[in-house]
Coordinates of C-alpha atoms in Angstrom, one line a residue:
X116 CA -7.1 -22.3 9.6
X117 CA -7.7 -23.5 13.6
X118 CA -8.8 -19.9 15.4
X119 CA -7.2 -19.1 18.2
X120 CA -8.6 -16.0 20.5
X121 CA -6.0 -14.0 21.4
X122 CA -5.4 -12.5 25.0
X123 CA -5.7 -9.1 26.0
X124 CA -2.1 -7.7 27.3
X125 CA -0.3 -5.0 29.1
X126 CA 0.9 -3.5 26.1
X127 CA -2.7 -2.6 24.5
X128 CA -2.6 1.3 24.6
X129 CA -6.4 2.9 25.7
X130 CA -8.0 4.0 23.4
X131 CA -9.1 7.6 23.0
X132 CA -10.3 10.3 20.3
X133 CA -7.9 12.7 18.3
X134 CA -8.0 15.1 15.3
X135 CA -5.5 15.3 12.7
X136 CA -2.2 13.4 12.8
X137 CA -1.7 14.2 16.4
X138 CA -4.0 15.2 19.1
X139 CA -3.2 17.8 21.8
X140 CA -4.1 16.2 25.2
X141 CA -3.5 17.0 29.1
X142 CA -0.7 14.2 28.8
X143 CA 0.8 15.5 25.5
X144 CA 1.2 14.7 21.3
X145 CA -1.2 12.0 21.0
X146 CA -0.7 9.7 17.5
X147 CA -3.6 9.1 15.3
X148 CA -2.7 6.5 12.6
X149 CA -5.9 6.7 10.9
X150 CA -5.0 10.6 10.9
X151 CA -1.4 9.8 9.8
X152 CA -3.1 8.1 6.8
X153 CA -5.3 10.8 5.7
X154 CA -2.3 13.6 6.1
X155 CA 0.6 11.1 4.0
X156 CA -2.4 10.9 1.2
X157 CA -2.9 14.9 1.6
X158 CA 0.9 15.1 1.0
X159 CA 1.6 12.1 -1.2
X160 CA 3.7 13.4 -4.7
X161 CA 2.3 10.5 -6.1
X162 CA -1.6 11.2 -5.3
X163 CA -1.1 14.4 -6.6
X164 CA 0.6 13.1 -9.9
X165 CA -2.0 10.7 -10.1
X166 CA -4.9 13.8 -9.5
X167 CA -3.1 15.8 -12.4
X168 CA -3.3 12.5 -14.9
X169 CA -6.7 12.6 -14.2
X170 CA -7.5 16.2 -14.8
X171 CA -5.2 15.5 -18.0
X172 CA -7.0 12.3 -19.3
X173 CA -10.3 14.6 -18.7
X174 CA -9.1 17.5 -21.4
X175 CA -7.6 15.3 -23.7
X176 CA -10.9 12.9 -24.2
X177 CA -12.7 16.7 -24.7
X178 CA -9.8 17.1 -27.4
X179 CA -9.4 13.7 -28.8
X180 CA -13.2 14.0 -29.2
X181 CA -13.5 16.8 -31.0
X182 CA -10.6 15.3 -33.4
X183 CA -12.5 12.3 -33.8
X184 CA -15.0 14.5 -35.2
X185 CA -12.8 16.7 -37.6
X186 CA -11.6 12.9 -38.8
X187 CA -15.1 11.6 -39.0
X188 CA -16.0 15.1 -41.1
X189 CA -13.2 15.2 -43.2
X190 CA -14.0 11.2 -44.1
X191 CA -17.4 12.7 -45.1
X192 CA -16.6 15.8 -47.5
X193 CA -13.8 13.7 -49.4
X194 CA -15.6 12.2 -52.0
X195 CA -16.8 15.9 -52.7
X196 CA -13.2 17.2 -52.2
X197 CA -12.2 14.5 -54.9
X198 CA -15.4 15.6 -57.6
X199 CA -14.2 18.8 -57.2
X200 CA -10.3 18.1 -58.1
X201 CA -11.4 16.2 -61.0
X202 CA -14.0 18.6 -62.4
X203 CA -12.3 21.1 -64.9
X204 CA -15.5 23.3 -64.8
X205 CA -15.9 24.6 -61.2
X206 CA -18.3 27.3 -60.2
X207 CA -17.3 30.3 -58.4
X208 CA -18.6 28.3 -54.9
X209 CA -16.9 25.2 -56.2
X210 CA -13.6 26.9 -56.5
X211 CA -14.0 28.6 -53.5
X212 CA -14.9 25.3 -51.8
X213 CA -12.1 23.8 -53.4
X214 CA -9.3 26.2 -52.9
X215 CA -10.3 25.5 -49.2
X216 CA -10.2 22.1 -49.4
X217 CA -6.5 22.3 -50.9
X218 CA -5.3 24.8 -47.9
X219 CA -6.4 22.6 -45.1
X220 CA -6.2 19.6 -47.0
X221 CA -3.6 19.2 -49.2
X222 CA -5.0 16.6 -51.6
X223 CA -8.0 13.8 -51.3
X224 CA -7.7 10.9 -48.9
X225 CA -7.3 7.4 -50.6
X226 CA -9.7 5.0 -49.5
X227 CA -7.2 3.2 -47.5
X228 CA -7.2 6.8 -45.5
X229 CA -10.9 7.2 -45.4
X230 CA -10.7 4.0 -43.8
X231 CA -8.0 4.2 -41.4
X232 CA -9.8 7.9 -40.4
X233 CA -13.2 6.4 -39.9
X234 CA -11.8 4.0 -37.3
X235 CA -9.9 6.5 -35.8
X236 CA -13.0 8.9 -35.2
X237 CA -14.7 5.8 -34.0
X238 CA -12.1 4.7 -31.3
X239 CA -10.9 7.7 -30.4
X240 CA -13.8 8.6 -27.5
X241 CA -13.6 4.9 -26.6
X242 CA -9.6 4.4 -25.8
X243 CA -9.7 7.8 -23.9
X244 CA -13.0 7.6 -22.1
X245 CA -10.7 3.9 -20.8
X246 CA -7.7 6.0 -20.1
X247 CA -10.1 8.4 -17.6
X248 CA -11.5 5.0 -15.9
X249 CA -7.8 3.7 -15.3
X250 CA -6.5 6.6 -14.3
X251 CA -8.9 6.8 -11.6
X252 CA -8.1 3.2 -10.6
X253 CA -5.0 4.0 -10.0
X254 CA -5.6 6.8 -7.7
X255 CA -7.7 4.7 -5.6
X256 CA -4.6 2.2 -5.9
X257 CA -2.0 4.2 -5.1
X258 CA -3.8 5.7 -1.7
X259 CA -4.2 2.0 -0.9
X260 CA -0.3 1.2 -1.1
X261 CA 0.3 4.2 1.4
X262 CA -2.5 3.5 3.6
X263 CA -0.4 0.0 4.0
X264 CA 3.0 1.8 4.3
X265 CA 1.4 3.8 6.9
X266 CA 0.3 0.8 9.1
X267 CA 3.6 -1.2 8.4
X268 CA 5.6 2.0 9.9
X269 CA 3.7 2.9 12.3
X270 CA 4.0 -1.0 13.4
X271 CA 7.6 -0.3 13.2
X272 CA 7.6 2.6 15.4
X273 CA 5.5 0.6 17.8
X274 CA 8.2 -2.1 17.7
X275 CA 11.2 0.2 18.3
X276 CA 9.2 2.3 21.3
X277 CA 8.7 -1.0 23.5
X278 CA 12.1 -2.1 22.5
X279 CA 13.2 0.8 23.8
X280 CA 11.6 0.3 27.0
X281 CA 12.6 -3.0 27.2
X282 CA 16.3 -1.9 26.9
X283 CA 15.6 1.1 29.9
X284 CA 14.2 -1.3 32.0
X285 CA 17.6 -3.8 31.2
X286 CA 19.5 -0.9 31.9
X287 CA 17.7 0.1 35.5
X288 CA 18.5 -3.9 36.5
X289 CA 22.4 -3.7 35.5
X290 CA 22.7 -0.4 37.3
X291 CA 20.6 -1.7 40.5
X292 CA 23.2 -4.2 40.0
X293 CA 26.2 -2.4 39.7
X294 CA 25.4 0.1 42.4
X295 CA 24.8 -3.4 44.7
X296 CA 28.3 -4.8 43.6
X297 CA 30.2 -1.2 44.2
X298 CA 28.8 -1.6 48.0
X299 CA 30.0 -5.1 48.5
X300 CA 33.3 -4.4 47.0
X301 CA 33.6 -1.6 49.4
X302 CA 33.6 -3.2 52.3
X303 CA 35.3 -6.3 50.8
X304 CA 32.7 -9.0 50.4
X305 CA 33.4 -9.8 46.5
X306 CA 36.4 -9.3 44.9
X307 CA 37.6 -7.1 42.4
X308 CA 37.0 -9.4 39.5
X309 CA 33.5 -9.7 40.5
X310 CA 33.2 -5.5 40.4
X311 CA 34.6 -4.9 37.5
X312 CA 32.5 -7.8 35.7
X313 CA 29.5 -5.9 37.1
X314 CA 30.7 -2.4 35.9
X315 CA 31.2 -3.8 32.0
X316 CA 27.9 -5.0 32.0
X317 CA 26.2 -1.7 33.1
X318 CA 28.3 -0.2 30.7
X319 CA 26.6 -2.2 27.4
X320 CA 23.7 -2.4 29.2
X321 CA 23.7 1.9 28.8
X322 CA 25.7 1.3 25.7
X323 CA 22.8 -0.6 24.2
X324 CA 19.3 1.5 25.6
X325 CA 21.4 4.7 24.3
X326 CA 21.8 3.0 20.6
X327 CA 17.7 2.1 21.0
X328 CA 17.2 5.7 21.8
X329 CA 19.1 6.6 18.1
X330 CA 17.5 4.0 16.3
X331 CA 13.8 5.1 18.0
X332 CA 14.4 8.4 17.3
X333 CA 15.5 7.6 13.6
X334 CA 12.0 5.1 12.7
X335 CA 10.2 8.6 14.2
X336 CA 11.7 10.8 12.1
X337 CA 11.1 8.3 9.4
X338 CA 7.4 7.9 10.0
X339 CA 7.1 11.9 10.0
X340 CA 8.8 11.9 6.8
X341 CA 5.9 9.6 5.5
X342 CA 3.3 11.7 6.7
X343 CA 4.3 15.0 6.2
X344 CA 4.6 15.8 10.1
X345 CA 7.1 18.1 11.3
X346 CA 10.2 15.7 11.3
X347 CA 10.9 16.0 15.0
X348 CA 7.8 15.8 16.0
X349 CA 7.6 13.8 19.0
X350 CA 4.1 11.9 20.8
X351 CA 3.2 11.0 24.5
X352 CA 1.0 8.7 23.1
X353 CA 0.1 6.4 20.8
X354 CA -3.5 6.1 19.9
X355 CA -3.6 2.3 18.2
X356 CA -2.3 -1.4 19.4
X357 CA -2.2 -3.7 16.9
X358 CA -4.7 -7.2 18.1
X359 CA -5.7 -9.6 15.9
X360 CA -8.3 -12.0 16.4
X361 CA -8.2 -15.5 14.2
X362 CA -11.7 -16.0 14.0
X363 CA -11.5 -13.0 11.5
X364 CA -9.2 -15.0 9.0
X365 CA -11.0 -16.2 6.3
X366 CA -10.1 -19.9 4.3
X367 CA -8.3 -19.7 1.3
X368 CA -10.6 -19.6 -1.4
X369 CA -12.9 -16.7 0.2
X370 CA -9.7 -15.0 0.0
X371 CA -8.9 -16.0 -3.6
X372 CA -12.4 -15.2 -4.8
X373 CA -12.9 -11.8 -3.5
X374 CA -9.2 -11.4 -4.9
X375 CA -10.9 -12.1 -8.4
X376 CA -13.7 -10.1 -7.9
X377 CA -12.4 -6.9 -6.6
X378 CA -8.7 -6.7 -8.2
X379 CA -8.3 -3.8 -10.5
X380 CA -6.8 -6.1 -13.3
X381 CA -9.9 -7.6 -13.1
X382 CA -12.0 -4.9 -13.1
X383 CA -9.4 -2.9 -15.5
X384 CA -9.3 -6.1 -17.5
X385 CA -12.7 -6.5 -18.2
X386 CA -13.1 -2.9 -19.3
X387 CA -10.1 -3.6 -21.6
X388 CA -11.3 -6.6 -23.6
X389 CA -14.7 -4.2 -24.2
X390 CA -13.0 -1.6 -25.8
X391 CA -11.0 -4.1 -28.1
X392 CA -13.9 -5.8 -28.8
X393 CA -15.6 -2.7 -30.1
X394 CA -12.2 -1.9 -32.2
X395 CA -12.8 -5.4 -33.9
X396 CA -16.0 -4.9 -34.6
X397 CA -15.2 -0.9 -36.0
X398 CA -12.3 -2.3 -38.1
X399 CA -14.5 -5.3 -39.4
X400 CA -17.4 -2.5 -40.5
X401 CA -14.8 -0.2 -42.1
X402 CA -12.9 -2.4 -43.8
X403 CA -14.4 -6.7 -44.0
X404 CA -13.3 -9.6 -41.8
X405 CA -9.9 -10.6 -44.3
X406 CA -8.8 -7.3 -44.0
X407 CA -5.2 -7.4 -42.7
X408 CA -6.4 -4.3 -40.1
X409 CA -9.5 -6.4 -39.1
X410 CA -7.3 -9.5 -38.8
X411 CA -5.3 -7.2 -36.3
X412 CA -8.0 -6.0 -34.3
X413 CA -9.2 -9.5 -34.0
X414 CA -5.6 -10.6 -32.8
X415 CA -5.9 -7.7 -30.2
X416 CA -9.2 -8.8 -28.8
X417 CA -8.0 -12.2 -28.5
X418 CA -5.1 -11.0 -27.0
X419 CA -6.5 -8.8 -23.9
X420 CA -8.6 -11.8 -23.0
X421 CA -5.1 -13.6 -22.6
X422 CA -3.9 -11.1 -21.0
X423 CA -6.4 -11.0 -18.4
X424 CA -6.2 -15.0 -17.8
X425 CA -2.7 -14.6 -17.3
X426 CA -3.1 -11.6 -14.7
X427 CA -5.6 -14.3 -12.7
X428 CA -3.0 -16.2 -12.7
X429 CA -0.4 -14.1 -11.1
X430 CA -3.4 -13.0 -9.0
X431 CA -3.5 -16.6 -7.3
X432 CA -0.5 -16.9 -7.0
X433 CA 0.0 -13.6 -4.9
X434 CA -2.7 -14.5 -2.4
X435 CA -1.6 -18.0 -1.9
X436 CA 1.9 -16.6 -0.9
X437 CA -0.1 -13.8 1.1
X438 CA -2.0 -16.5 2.8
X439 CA 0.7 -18.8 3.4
X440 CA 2.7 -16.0 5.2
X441 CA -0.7 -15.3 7.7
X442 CA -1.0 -19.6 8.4
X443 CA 2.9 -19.6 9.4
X444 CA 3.0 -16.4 11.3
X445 CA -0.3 -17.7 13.0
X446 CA 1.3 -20.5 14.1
X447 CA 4.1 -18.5 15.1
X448 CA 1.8 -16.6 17.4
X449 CA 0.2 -19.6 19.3
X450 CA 3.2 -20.9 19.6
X451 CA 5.0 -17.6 21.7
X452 CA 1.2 -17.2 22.9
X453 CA 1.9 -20.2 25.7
X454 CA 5.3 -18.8 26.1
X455 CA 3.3 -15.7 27.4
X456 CA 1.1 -17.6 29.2
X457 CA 4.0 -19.3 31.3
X458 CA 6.0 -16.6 32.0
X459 CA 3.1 -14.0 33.0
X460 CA 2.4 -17.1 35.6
X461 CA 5.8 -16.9 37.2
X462 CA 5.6 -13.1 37.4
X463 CA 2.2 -13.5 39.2
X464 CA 4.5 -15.6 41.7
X465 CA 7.4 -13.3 42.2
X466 CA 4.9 -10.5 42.5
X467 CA 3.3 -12.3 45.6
X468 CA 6.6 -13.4 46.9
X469 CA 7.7 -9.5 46.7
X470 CA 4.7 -8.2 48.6
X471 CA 5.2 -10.8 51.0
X472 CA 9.1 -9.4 51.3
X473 CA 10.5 -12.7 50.3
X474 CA 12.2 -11.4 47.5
X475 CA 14.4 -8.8 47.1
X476 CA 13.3 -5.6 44.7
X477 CA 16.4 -6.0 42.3
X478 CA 15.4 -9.8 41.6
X479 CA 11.7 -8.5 41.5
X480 CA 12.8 -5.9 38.8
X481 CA 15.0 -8.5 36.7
X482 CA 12.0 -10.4 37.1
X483 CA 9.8 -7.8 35.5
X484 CA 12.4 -7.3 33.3
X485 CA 12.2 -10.9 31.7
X486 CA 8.6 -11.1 31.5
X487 CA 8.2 -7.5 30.0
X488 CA 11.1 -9.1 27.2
X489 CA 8.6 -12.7 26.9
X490 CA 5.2 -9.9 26.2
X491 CA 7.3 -7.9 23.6
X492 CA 8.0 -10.8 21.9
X493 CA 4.6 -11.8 21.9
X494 CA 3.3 -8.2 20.5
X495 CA 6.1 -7.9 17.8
X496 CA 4.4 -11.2 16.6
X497 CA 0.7 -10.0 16.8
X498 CA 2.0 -7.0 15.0
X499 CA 4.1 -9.2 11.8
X500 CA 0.3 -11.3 11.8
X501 CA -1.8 -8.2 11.7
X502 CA 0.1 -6.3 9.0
X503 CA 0.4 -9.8 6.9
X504 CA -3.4 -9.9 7.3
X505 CA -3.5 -6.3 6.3
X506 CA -1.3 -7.2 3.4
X507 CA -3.8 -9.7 2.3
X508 CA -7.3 -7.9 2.5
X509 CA -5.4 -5.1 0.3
X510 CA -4.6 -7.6 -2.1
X511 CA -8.0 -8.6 -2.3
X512 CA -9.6 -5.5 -2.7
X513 CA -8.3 -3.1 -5.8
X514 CA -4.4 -3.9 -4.7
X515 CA -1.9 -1.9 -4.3
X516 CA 0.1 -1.9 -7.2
X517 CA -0.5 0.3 -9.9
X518 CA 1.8 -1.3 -12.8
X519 CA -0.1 -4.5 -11.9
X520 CA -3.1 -3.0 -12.6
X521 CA -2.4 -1.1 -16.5
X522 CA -3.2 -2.3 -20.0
X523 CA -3.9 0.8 -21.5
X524 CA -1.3 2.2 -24.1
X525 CA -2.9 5.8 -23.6
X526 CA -0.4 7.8 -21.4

């Protein structure tokens, strides 16, 4: 991909320091969204599902354990629990022993079921001790998805805060306007028609910043939804622009191959096809390799490395649509980026003109107006490219989508 540098602009908020989601300064609320992130994880339903999976995939590898163990002892004392049902001439111990047998029991295992129990006991540690590494995965995956919803809405809230600037600054202009037209018609310079033309813009001009005030106010409440803030609460400032710089956008295939690396199917996967290889080789030493249950196992193992080849697949797929979003919204960017250029030149023209009182403060102020319009454009753009690069680098690290990620059958 051609780099590009990308300007410096008006917009790009100072940065300072704050503590939790919103700092307390001279000026008032100021927004954190690195803060915001660490509260919507704090109070995400899902993290704390997640946490209680965990915490339940821990106590039921300590009980599935110890089960494994009763199979693997009762595997061991049947051939004795079987001598002793056949033996008409028990001692007093053996009776004892064998009337104990019957009451936990029942009756001898066939050796179909001292097979089937040895594998069992032999798994058992293996499939959960899985289950506690996924689980965990998934935690890390999850926090991931709302660490992106985070940035996306704050991005949005970014978006709709400048917009409605834009829209108070359109409405200043048509009001300069109208105030201007009211005058003339007054003492009888324009005529009526002219007026009220003047008055029904004004009108939708206030019609329009009073909707962007609603819709502001309803992406705020919306983004303090997500992070568990007090819903109204409102901020002076906000602590992060969103700049991207091209040089930082990696080819394709460095993408692709840290995708590959660092991808929890991967990483999952690979776990996955260990523990069905060690269920083949378990049901192969219990029963022999033409066993229909060793046939099975076999079938599985080949299956989970299928499994993860298809996953890889789906995985490349992913980042090259990922990728192909960053290339056109990069071009996108360059592209509005001279746009910028151009109009910030005029405004440096009009400003000089205005100082020099050769233009009038309501053309000055539609002026401003305009350009301030051309640089939001611009922004909204950075912004799309900097949450599509975001986008990407999740998906190449564990991802962000947990379903994506499963194989176990172990709830």
């Amino acid at each position: 991909m051609k780099k590009v540098k990308v300007l410096c602009t008006a917009l790009i908020i100072a940065t300072t320091f704050a503590t939790g989601v919103f700092a307390q300064e001279a000026g008032g609320k100021v927004l954190d969204v690195n803060s915001a992130i660490n509260s919507a994880i704090k109070n995400s339903y899902e993290v704390k599902n997640k946490e209680n999976s965990i915490k339940r995939a821990e106590d039921n590898y300590t009980d599935e354990v110890r089960r494994g163990n009763s199979l693997e002892e009762r595997a061991k004392i049947n051939d004795r629990f079987i001598r002793l049902a056949n033996k008409s001439d028990r001692t007093e111990e053996e009776e004892e022993d064998y009337k104990f047998y019957l009451a936990v029991y029942g009756s001898p295992m066939s050796d179909e079921e001292v097979s089937e129990s040895l594998k069992m006991a032999g798994s058992i540690a293996v499939k959960y001790d899985f289950n506690k590494f996924q689980n965990k995965s998934a935690l890390e995956i999850i926090k991931n998805k709302i660490k992106e919803n985070v940035y996306e809405e704050y991005g949005n809230l970014l978006k709709d805060k400048d917009k409605l600037e834009l829209e108070r600054r359109k409405f200043e202009v048509a009001k300069g306007e109208f105030e201007q037209v009211k005058l003339s018609a007054k003492i009888g310079t324009i005529s009526k028609l002219e007026g009220k033309e003047k008055e029904v813009e004004y009108l939708k001009a206030k019609e329009e910043y009073e909707a962007c005030k609603r819709d502001f106010n309803i992406q705020r409440m919306n983004f303090n939804k997500l992070i568990g803030a007090p819903i109204n609460t409102e901020y002076d400032k906000y602590l992060q622009e969103y700049t991207v710089d091209s040089e930082q956008i990696k080819d394709y295939e460095e993408y692709l191959n840290d995708a590959l690396t660092n991808r929890a199917e991967i990483i999952n996967g690979k776990e996955y096809i260990e523990v069905k290889r060690y269920e083949r080789s378990l049901a192969i030493g219990v029963y022999y390799s033409e066993h229909r249950e060793a046939k099975i196992a076999d079938a599985a193992f080949e299956n989970s490395k299928d499994m993860l080849e298809l996953k890889k697949l789906d995985i490349q797929l992913e980042i090259k649509k990922l990728y192909d979003d960053i290339e056109i919204k990069n071009k996108n960017f360059k592209s509005v980026l001279q746009q910028y250029k151009e109009a910030k030149k005029s405004y440096d023209e009009i400003s000089k003109r205005y100082s020099l009182g050769m233009v009038s403060k309501l053309e000055y102020n539609k002026r401003s107006a305009q350009l301030f319009e051309e640089m939001l454009n611009y922004k909204n753009i950075e912004r799309d490219l900097y949450i599509a690069k975001l986008k990407l680098e999740n998906a190449c690290s564990l991802g962000t989508d947990v379903n994506k990620a499963n194989y176990s059958d172990i709830g």
